[in-house]
Short mmCIF file of C-alpha atoms in Angstrom, two decimals:
data_model
loop_
_atom_site.label_atom_id
_atom_site.label_comp_id
_atom_site.label_asym_id
_atom_site.label_seq_id
_atom_site.Cartn_x
_atom_site.Cartn_y
_atom_site.Cartn_z
CA MET A 1 122.74 110.53 112.37
CA ARG A 2 122.08 106.86 112.70
CA SER A 3 118.36 106.14 113.07
CA LEU A 4 117.31 104.96 116.56
CA VAL A 5 114.50 102.96 114.71
CA ASP A 6 116.85 101.45 112.32
CA GLY A 7 118.93 100.19 115.31
CA TYR A 8 116.03 98.62 116.95
CA LEU A 9 114.73 96.91 113.68
CA SER A 10 118.35 95.62 112.88
CA HIS A 11 118.63 94.38 116.55
CA ILE A 12 115.16 92.58 116.38
CA MET A 13 116.22 90.89 113.11
CA ASP A 14 119.48 89.61 114.65
CA GLU A 15 117.53 88.22 117.53
CA CYS A 16 115.35 86.24 115.18
CA HIS A 17 117.92 85.22 112.55
CA SER A 18 119.10 82.01 114.00
CA ASP A 19 115.70 80.29 113.82
CA ARG A 20 115.86 78.07 110.67
CA SER A 21 113.06 75.82 111.63
CA GLY A 22 109.90 75.43 109.18
CA HIS A 23 110.06 74.63 105.35
CA VAL A 24 109.53 76.67 102.19
CA ALA A 25 106.16 76.00 100.43
CA ASP A 26 107.45 73.01 98.31
CA TYR A 27 103.89 72.07 97.07
CA ILE A 28 104.25 74.78 94.49
CA PRO A 29 107.21 74.02 92.33
CA GLU A 30 108.31 77.69 91.71
CA LEU A 31 108.05 78.51 95.50
CA ALA A 32 110.21 75.36 96.36
CA ALA A 33 113.05 76.90 94.49
CA VAL A 34 113.18 80.11 96.56
CA ASP A 35 116.22 80.93 98.80
CA PRO A 36 115.16 79.90 102.20
CA GLU A 37 117.52 82.38 103.84
CA GLY A 38 115.77 85.41 102.36
CA TYR A 39 115.09 87.82 105.25
CA GLY A 40 113.62 91.41 105.09
CA LEU A 41 111.78 93.83 107.30
CA SER A 42 110.28 97.20 106.58
CA LEU A 43 108.24 99.61 108.66
CA CYS A 44 106.20 102.42 107.14
CA VAL A 45 104.89 105.15 109.53
CA HIS A 46 101.75 107.22 109.22
CA ASP A 47 103.35 109.99 107.06
CA GLY A 48 104.99 107.43 104.50
CA HIS A 49 108.40 107.40 105.82
CA THR A 50 109.75 103.88 105.60
CA TYR A 51 112.48 102.07 107.51
CA SER A 52 114.04 99.05 105.65
CA GLN A 53 116.29 96.30 106.93
CA GLY A 54 117.84 92.99 105.35
CA ASP A 55 116.38 91.74 101.96
CA SER A 56 113.72 94.64 101.85
CA ALA A 57 114.33 95.15 98.08
CA THR A 58 113.85 91.41 97.28
CA SER A 59 110.59 90.63 95.54
CA PHE A 60 108.46 87.81 96.31
CA THR A 61 104.87 86.63 95.36
CA ILE A 62 102.17 88.04 97.61
CA GLN A 63 100.23 84.85 97.71
CA SER A 64 97.48 84.98 100.46
CA VAL A 65 98.40 88.57 101.65
CA SER A 66 96.57 89.41 98.54
CA LYS A 67 93.23 88.30 100.16
CA PRO A 68 92.39 91.57 102.06
CA LEU A 69 93.05 93.54 99.10
CA THR A 70 90.70 91.65 96.98
CA TYR A 71 88.10 91.75 99.72
CA ALA A 72 88.47 95.61 99.69
CA MET A 73 87.79 95.57 96.02
CA ILE A 74 84.47 93.68 96.32
CA LEU A 75 83.34 95.74 99.21
CA LYS A 76 84.08 98.76 97.13
CA LYS A 77 82.23 97.38 94.11
CA HIS A 78 79.27 95.58 95.65
CA GLY A 79 78.86 97.18 99.12
CA THR A 80 78.98 95.49 102.44
CA ALA A 81 75.53 94.00 102.50
CA ALA A 82 75.89 92.23 99.25
CA VAL A 83 79.30 90.93 100.11
CA ASP A 84 78.24 89.69 103.60
CA ALA A 85 75.30 87.83 101.96
CA LYS A 86 77.99 85.82 100.12
CA ILE A 87 81.02 85.61 102.23
CA GLY A 88 80.94 85.30 106.12
CA VAL A 89 83.39 86.93 108.62
CA GLU A 90 83.70 84.19 111.27
CA PRO A 91 87.07 82.44 112.05
CA SER A 92 87.11 79.03 110.65
CA GLY A 93 89.48 77.50 113.10
CA GLU A 94 90.80 75.45 110.21
CA ALA A 95 93.73 75.53 107.86
CA PHE A 96 93.82 78.12 105.09
CA ASN A 97 93.11 75.45 102.34
CA GLU A 98 90.22 73.58 103.92
CA ILE A 99 87.10 73.25 102.08
CA SER A 100 85.34 75.33 104.64
CA VAL A 101 81.68 76.75 104.41
CA ASP A 102 79.06 77.72 107.04
CA ASP A 103 75.60 76.38 107.41
CA ARG A 104 74.38 78.82 104.59
CA ARG A 105 76.97 77.44 102.31
CA ARG A 106 78.97 80.75 102.46
CA PRO A 107 82.83 80.57 102.79
CA LYS A 108 83.48 81.31 106.50
CA ASN A 109 85.55 84.29 105.74
CA PRO A 110 87.61 86.03 102.93
CA MET A 111 91.05 85.13 104.40
CA ILE A 112 90.83 81.35 103.67
CA ASN A 113 91.00 80.03 100.19
CA ALA A 114 87.30 79.39 99.72
CA GLY A 115 86.49 82.94 100.66
CA ALA A 116 89.18 84.30 98.48
CA ILE A 117 88.26 82.44 95.42
CA PHE A 118 84.69 83.55 95.89
CA ALA A 119 85.90 87.09 96.32
CA ALA A 120 87.71 86.90 92.97
CA SER A 121 84.45 85.65 91.21
CA MET A 122 82.86 88.80 92.38
CA LEU A 123 85.12 90.79 90.22
CA LEU A 124 84.03 89.06 87.16
CA PRO A 125 80.88 89.37 84.92
CA PRO A 126 77.89 87.44 86.37
CA THR A 127 77.87 84.92 83.57
CA ARG A 128 78.91 81.41 83.05
CA ASP A 129 80.54 82.30 79.72
CA VAL A 130 83.52 84.37 80.76
CA ASP A 131 86.01 84.66 78.11
CA ASP A 132 89.87 85.43 78.50
CA ALA A 133 89.43 89.09 77.66
CA ALA A 134 87.01 89.50 80.82
CA VAL A 135 89.56 87.90 83.06
CA ASP A 136 92.30 90.02 81.57
CA ALA A 137 90.21 93.15 82.23
CA ALA A 138 89.53 91.99 85.75
CA PHE A 139 93.00 91.35 86.47
CA ARG A 140 94.12 94.71 85.15
CA GLU A 141 91.70 96.31 87.85
CA VAL A 142 93.30 94.04 90.42
CA LEU A 143 96.81 95.13 89.57
CA GLU A 144 95.80 98.78 89.51
CA PHE A 145 94.18 98.59 92.88
CA TYR A 146 97.12 96.57 94.47
CA SER A 147 99.39 99.12 92.95
CA GLY A 148 97.62 102.02 94.36
CA CYS A 149 97.79 100.50 97.78
CA ALA A 150 101.66 99.84 97.48
CA GLY A 151 102.21 103.13 95.85
CA ARG A 152 104.12 101.81 92.87
CA HIS A 153 103.45 99.70 89.77
CA LEU A 154 103.38 96.06 90.44
CA VAL A 155 103.79 93.06 88.11
CA MET A 156 102.69 89.43 88.06
CA ASP A 157 105.24 86.55 88.04
CA GLU A 158 104.26 84.46 84.93
CA GLU A 159 106.31 81.45 86.20
CA VAL A 160 104.58 81.17 89.50
CA TYR A 161 101.14 81.85 87.97
CA ALA A 162 101.80 78.82 85.52
CA SER A 163 103.09 76.75 88.44
CA GLU A 164 100.14 77.45 90.74
CA ALA A 165 97.76 76.64 87.85
CA ALA A 166 99.40 73.46 87.03
CA THR A 167 99.45 72.13 90.69
CA GLY A 168 96.34 73.56 92.33
CA SER A 169 94.05 70.66 92.55
CA ARG A 170 92.82 71.32 95.94
CA ASN A 171 91.91 75.05 95.10
CA ARG A 172 90.22 73.58 91.94
CA ALA A 173 88.14 71.39 94.20
CA ILE A 174 87.11 74.36 96.36
CA ALA A 175 86.03 76.25 93.30
CA TYR A 176 84.00 73.51 91.97
CA MET A 177 82.51 72.62 95.42
CA LEU A 178 81.33 76.31 95.64
CA ASP A 179 79.93 76.07 92.12
CA SER A 180 78.01 72.75 93.03
CA PHE A 181 76.36 74.80 95.77
CA GLY A 182 75.03 77.17 93.23
CA ALA A 183 77.01 79.95 94.96
CA LEU A 184 79.11 81.09 92.10
CA GLU A 185 77.53 83.34 89.48
CA THR A 186 80.42 83.21 87.18
CA SER A 187 82.71 80.35 85.77
CA PRO A 188 84.61 78.51 88.43
CA ASP A 189 87.62 78.24 86.11
CA ALA A 190 87.66 81.89 85.49
CA ALA A 191 87.53 82.74 89.20
CA LEU A 192 90.20 80.29 89.85
CA ASP A 193 92.32 81.89 87.12
CA LEU A 194 91.82 85.31 88.60
CA TYR A 195 92.76 84.05 91.94
CA TYR A 196 96.02 82.43 90.78
CA ARG A 197 96.93 85.66 89.01
CA GLN A 198 96.48 87.83 92.04
CA CYS A 199 98.50 85.48 94.27
CA SER A 200 101.29 85.72 91.71
CA ILE A 201 101.84 89.55 91.94
CA ARG A 202 105.35 90.27 93.08
CA VAL A 203 105.99 92.56 96.09
CA THR A 204 108.69 93.62 98.50
CA THR A 205 108.51 94.24 102.23
CA ASP A 206 108.55 97.97 101.51
CA ASP A 207 105.41 97.21 99.48
CA LEU A 208 103.81 95.40 102.33
CA ALA A 209 104.62 97.95 104.90
CA GLY A 210 103.18 100.62 102.52
CA ILE A 211 99.96 98.46 102.06
CA GLY A 212 99.69 98.26 105.68
CA ALA A 213 100.13 101.95 106.44
CA THR A 214 97.38 102.45 103.61
CA ILE A 215 94.96 100.13 105.49
CA GLY A 216 95.97 101.81 108.89
CA ASN A 217 95.35 105.32 107.45
CA GLY A 218 91.75 104.57 106.58
CA GLY A 219 92.51 103.76 102.82
CA MET A 220 94.67 106.72 102.23
CA ASN A 221 98.25 105.78 100.91
CA PRO A 222 100.62 108.02 103.02
CA ARG A 223 103.20 107.89 100.23
CA THR A 224 101.08 109.17 97.44
CA GLY A 225 98.33 111.02 99.26
CA ARG A 226 95.77 109.12 97.21
CA THR A 227 92.70 107.57 98.80
CA VAL A 228 92.35 104.01 97.50
CA PHE A 229 89.37 102.92 99.52
CA SER A 230 87.07 104.21 102.26
CA ASN A 231 87.59 104.39 105.92
CA GLU A 232 84.68 101.99 106.33
CA THR A 233 86.31 99.45 104.08
CA ALA A 234 89.57 99.88 105.98
CA GLN A 235 87.69 99.38 109.41
CA ARG A 236 86.24 96.05 107.92
CA LEU A 237 89.68 94.92 106.55
CA LEU A 238 91.24 95.55 110.03
CA SER A 239 88.34 93.64 111.75
CA VAL A 240 88.69 90.56 109.53
CA MET A 241 92.34 90.67 109.49
CA THR A 242 92.54 90.55 113.31
CA THR A 243 90.09 87.51 113.64
CA CYS A 244 90.94 85.54 110.73
CA GLY A 245 94.20 86.83 109.02
CA MET A 246 96.45 84.17 110.48
CA TYR A 247 94.25 81.37 109.91
CA ASP A 248 93.98 78.71 112.73
CA GLY A 249 96.84 80.36 114.58
CA ALA A 250 94.76 83.68 114.77
CA GLY A 251 93.84 83.45 118.72
CA ASP A 252 97.59 83.01 119.68
CA TRP A 253 98.61 85.83 117.24
CA VAL A 254 96.03 88.31 118.68
CA THR A 255 97.17 87.61 122.29
CA SER A 256 100.92 87.57 121.74
CA VAL A 257 101.25 90.18 118.82
CA GLY A 258 98.02 91.94 118.89
CA LEU A 259 98.22 93.50 115.33
CA PRO A 260 95.76 92.90 112.45
CA ALA A 261 97.64 90.80 109.91
CA LYS A 262 97.74 88.60 106.95
CA SER A 263 100.23 85.99 106.00
CA GLY A 264 101.22 84.17 102.63
CA VAL A 265 103.03 80.91 101.82
CA GLY A 266 105.37 83.06 99.85
CA GLY A 267 106.85 84.02 103.19
CA GLY A 268 105.35 87.39 103.56
CA ILE A 269 103.40 88.90 106.58
CA LEU A 270 101.63 92.15 106.48
CA ALA A 271 100.70 93.74 109.94
CA VAL A 272 99.04 96.94 110.71
CA LEU A 273 99.01 99.32 113.88
CA PRO A 274 95.79 101.19 112.83
CA GLY A 275 96.59 104.94 112.60
CA GLN A 276 100.29 104.56 113.09
CA LEU A 277 102.15 102.15 110.86
CA GLY A 278 102.37 99.27 108.58
CA ILE A 279 104.91 96.31 108.76
CA GLY A 280 106.17 94.02 106.06
CA VAL A 281 108.22 91.04 106.77
CA TYR A 282 109.74 88.46 104.47
CA SER A 283 111.28 85.06 105.32
CA PRO A 284 110.01 81.97 103.30
CA ARG A 285 110.30 79.14 105.83
CA LEU A 286 106.79 78.31 107.04
CA ASP A 287 105.43 76.91 110.19
CA ALA A 288 102.53 74.23 110.57
CA HIS A 289 99.94 77.07 110.00
CA GLY A 290 101.54 78.29 106.79
CA ASN A 291 102.94 81.32 108.30
CA SER A 292 106.51 82.62 108.08
CA VAL A 293 108.55 81.24 111.18
CA ARG A 294 110.95 84.25 111.34
CA GLY A 295 108.22 86.59 110.24
CA VAL A 296 105.91 85.71 113.15
CA ASP A 297 108.95 85.82 115.54
CA VAL A 298 109.93 89.29 114.33
CA CYS A 299 106.35 90.62 114.65
CA ARG A 300 106.17 89.20 118.20
CA HIS A 301 109.44 91.03 118.99
CA LEU A 302 108.16 94.37 117.40
CA SER A 303 104.92 94.03 119.45
CA THR A 304 106.54 93.39 122.73
CA ASP A 305 109.75 95.40 122.39
CA LEU A 306 108.22 98.44 120.71
CA GLY A 307 104.82 98.32 122.67
CA LEU A 308 102.83 97.88 119.44
CA HIS A 309 99.95 95.65 120.66
CA MET A 310 96.80 97.40 119.43
CA PHE A 311 95.24 96.94 122.90
CA ASN A 312 98.07 98.68 124.63
CA VAL A 313 96.14 101.46 126.16
CA THR A 314 97.59 105.00 125.67
CA ARG A 315 96.32 108.72 125.60
CA GLU A 316 99.08 109.26 123.06
CA SER A 317 98.35 111.92 120.31
CA ARG A 318 100.27 112.13 116.94
CA VAL A 319 100.94 115.85 117.90
CA THR A 320 103.96 115.10 120.18
CA ILE A 321 105.99 118.11 119.53
CA ARG A 322 104.00 121.08 121.07
CA SER A 323 106.63 123.79 120.09
CA VAL A 324 110.01 124.40 118.81
CA TYR A 325 112.11 127.57 119.33
CA ASP A 326 115.70 128.77 119.79
CA LEU A 327 117.16 130.84 122.55
CA ALA A 328 118.37 133.77 120.48
CA ASP A 329 116.12 136.38 122.30
CA THR A 330 116.83 135.11 125.86
CA PRO A 331 119.61 136.45 128.19
CA VAL A 332 122.83 134.58 128.74
CA SER A 333 122.98 132.91 132.23
CA ALA A 334 124.52 135.34 134.85
CA GLU A 335 127.22 133.10 136.18
CA TRP A 336 129.62 133.62 133.18
CA GLY A 337 132.29 136.19 132.81
CA GLU A 338 131.90 139.03 130.23
CA GLN A 339 134.07 137.32 127.60
CA GLU A 340 132.07 134.11 127.86
CA ARG A 341 128.68 136.02 127.82
CA SER A 342 129.81 138.05 124.75
CA TYR A 343 130.59 134.94 122.79
CA LEU A 344 127.32 133.12 124.05
CA ARG A 345 125.18 136.09 122.76
CA THR A 346 126.49 135.36 119.12
CA CYS A 347 125.36 131.66 119.22
CA ARG A 348 122.23 131.53 121.43
CA ASP A 349 120.31 130.70 118.23
CA ARG A 350 122.44 127.43 118.15
CA ILE A 351 120.56 126.15 121.19
CA ARG A 352 117.17 124.82 120.21
CA VAL A 353 114.20 123.73 122.45
CA TYR A 354 111.68 121.06 121.51
CA GLU A 355 108.71 120.83 123.93
CA LEU A 356 106.83 117.60 124.01
CA GLN A 357 103.35 116.62 125.22
CA GLY A 358 101.06 113.66 125.84
CA ASP A 359 101.94 109.98 126.54
CA LEU A 360 105.15 109.13 124.73
CA THR A 361 105.21 105.66 123.05
CA PHE A 362 107.28 104.24 120.22
CA ALA A 363 105.38 106.15 117.51
CA GLY A 364 105.76 109.58 119.22
CA ALA A 365 109.42 108.85 119.91
CA GLU A 366 110.06 107.92 116.32
CA SER A 367 108.59 111.21 115.11
CA VAL A 368 110.52 113.30 117.55
CA GLN A 369 113.91 111.42 116.54
CA ARG A 370 113.14 111.90 112.86
CA ARG A 371 112.42 115.65 113.34
CA LEU A 372 115.66 116.15 115.14
CA GLU A 373 117.43 114.30 112.36
CA ALA A 374 115.76 116.66 109.82
CA ASP A 375 116.74 119.75 111.79
CA LEU A 376 120.20 118.73 112.38
CA ASP A 377 121.91 121.67 110.68
CA ASP A 378 119.82 124.22 112.71
CA TYR A 379 121.22 123.51 116.07
CA THR A 380 124.50 122.65 117.97
CA VAL A 381 122.59 121.91 121.35
CA VAL A 382 119.24 120.32 121.60
CA ILE A 383 117.02 120.69 124.86
CA VAL A 384 114.13 118.34 125.06
CA GLU A 385 111.46 119.53 127.35
CA ILE A 386 109.07 116.79 128.68
CA SER A 387 107.12 118.54 131.54
CA ARG A 388 103.92 117.86 129.73
CA ILE A 389 104.48 114.16 129.24
CA GLY A 390 102.35 112.08 131.25
CA VAL A 391 103.63 108.52 130.77
CA ILE A 392 106.64 107.34 128.89
CA ASP A 393 106.95 103.77 127.94
CA ALA A 394 110.26 101.62 128.02
CA VAL A 395 111.12 101.81 124.40
CA ALA A 396 110.18 105.55 124.12
CA ARG A 397 112.35 106.32 127.33
CA THR A 398 115.43 104.50 125.75
CA MET A 399 115.00 106.16 122.43
CA VAL A 400 114.70 109.66 124.13
CA LEU A 401 117.84 109.04 126.32
CA SER A 402 119.76 107.78 123.36
CA ILE A 403 119.37 110.94 121.47
CA LYS A 404 122.46 112.09 123.58
CA ARG A 405 124.53 109.27 122.16
CA LEU A 406 123.58 109.92 118.56
CA LEU A 407 124.21 113.83 118.90
CA ASP A 408 127.53 113.10 120.60
CA ASP A 409 128.58 111.23 117.58
CA SER A 410 127.97 114.33 115.29
CA GLY A 411 129.71 116.85 117.59
CA ARG A 412 126.45 118.14 119.22
CA ARG A 413 124.91 117.91 122.49
CA ALA A 414 121.53 116.92 123.90
CA ALA A 415 119.90 117.82 127.23
CA LEU A 416 116.62 116.77 128.82
CA VAL A 417 114.40 118.68 131.09
CA ASP A 418 112.41 116.38 133.30
CA PRO A 419 110.92 118.37 136.16
CA ASP A 420 108.61 115.84 137.44
CA GLY A 421 111.14 113.00 137.31
CA VAL A 422 109.24 110.98 134.57
CA VAL A 423 112.27 109.72 132.85
CA ARG A 424 114.13 108.99 136.11
CA SER A 425 111.20 107.07 137.60
CA SER A 426 110.76 105.12 134.40
CA VAL A 427 114.38 104.15 134.45
CA ASP A 428 114.10 103.04 138.06
CA ARG A 429 110.73 101.21 137.46
CA HIS A 430 112.20 99.29 134.35
CA ARG A 431 115.96 98.97 135.36
CA ASN A 432 115.45 95.17 135.21
CA ASP A 433 112.74 95.03 132.61
CA ALA A 434 113.12 92.03 130.49
CA ALA A 435 111.22 93.61 127.55
CA VAL A 436 113.44 96.63 126.80
CA PRO A 437 116.34 96.70 129.16
CA ASP A 438 118.45 99.69 128.39
CA LEU A 439 121.73 97.96 128.88
CA ASP A 440 120.70 95.07 126.75
CA ALA A 441 119.59 97.40 123.85
CA PRO A 442 121.43 97.41 120.67
CA PRO A 443 124.57 99.53 120.59
CA GLU A 444 123.08 102.34 118.85
CA LEU A 445 120.76 102.71 121.89
CA GLN A 446 123.31 102.50 124.59
CA GLY A 447 125.79 105.08 125.68
CA PHE A 448 124.06 107.03 128.27
CA ASP A 449 125.26 107.17 131.86
CA PRO A 450 122.81 105.44 134.24
CA ALA A 451 123.05 108.52 136.54
CA LEU A 452 121.61 110.49 133.69
CA PRO A 453 123.86 113.66 134.01
CA HIS A 454 122.18 115.05 130.91
CA VAL A 455 118.75 114.92 132.55
CA HIS A 456 117.90 118.17 134.34
CA SER A 457 115.15 119.13 136.76
CA THR A 458 114.91 122.81 135.53
CA MET A 459 115.23 124.64 132.17
CA ASP A 460 117.82 126.85 133.81
CA ASP A 461 120.02 123.88 134.55
CA ALA A 462 119.73 122.48 130.95
CA VAL A 463 120.61 125.96 129.52
CA ILE A 464 123.65 126.15 131.59
CA ASP A 465 124.74 122.69 130.38
CA ALA A 466 124.17 123.89 126.81
CA GLU A 467 126.26 127.10 127.33
CA THR A 468 128.93 125.06 128.92
CA PHE A 469 129.09 122.74 125.77
CA LEU A 470 129.24 125.85 123.64
CA LEU A 471 132.09 127.38 125.55
CA LYS A 472 133.89 124.19 125.54
CA HIS A 473 133.68 124.06 121.86
CA TYR A 474 134.76 127.75 121.59
CA TYR A 475 137.90 127.27 123.91
CA ASP A 476 138.78 123.88 122.03
CA GLN A 477 139.06 126.10 118.83
#
């Protein structure tokens, strides 16, 4: 069964594919040589399941997407109070590579280069005489921590590291400025070396989505089950990523996309919907802020089309499926003749009911769709009962209605019990909705009659629909 979510992600990528504006980060020689057409998207939900599209397996250097992770490391190592005394949390309103400090001569936040270089320095011994072995040891800790967040072993790109070290005059100026203020307790060269190494770690969009899901899960990696950092640290990361993660474009990002995020000049963007999912996007052409052009556009579409804006108010719970049962122990409808009734008694267990509850948004609809896919061998007809659904948003409505199309393709049947008319009223209300119009959805999400013949007002009607399908299958044989 083709995933509804994969259909949406593919559709969104197609929508954004034609934008070839922007330029790769050509001020770093190794990054200037990357394929500008690289384009990948991954989405990791709260239980670790990952949807991937495009060049999701293509690796690229993490660059500034590393900054939240090193910030998490120093919070874990030194505590919030000690870190706040050294690095602020205020948006700078300036470009990522500005030599930017506050009136206390602290870097304004850990998401700009000054703050990130200072954060790297806090992983090194507090001495001016830092040897290569100490930097190596600190980087091993960085690599282990990043790998724990991604859920697999990561490696550094030696060529990019050497390229950055050879051309990083501005970062060197930032490091020595911090040192001239008496802020650094370690060697500025060692801090800069560690910073270049962390930026040169290679990741994929699958990795970024997993890291985002780890942050969104309060520091617990949903793929491995391992807790990498505390919930308090995750809360701090999400807060700073929201206000500072997209540099001087943060305000526009929060209003139009509404997800804590971090970008990198390698073309990656990591975004988080707390408690629900992580997003990784890759496309190396950058805008004037140093953010991926296509990446920003994809995230904007995801937020708008899938209703992912973090300030989208909902009462939704993760426990969307209230109960699941088959009809093996229930009587056959009285309207059939004895021959039909006799046959239907033998296959009542092939009719399975899924009762849903709560407000249904994208995350809930995704979990329902994946459960139906996992149970595919256990039923011939599925009845989705939504009498306990309060509100269903546009994308969740389309996903639920499109289950019929997907099951039709596999020789099965889907029916929906909607006694309060929640779906019907939603279709009428959103029939001309520009955000997620059903008839302009990707092909995988079309295929239901606008009259909604598979949507019933009572369970009895849905059961008769199911029995009719089973009998048709019987007579066709």
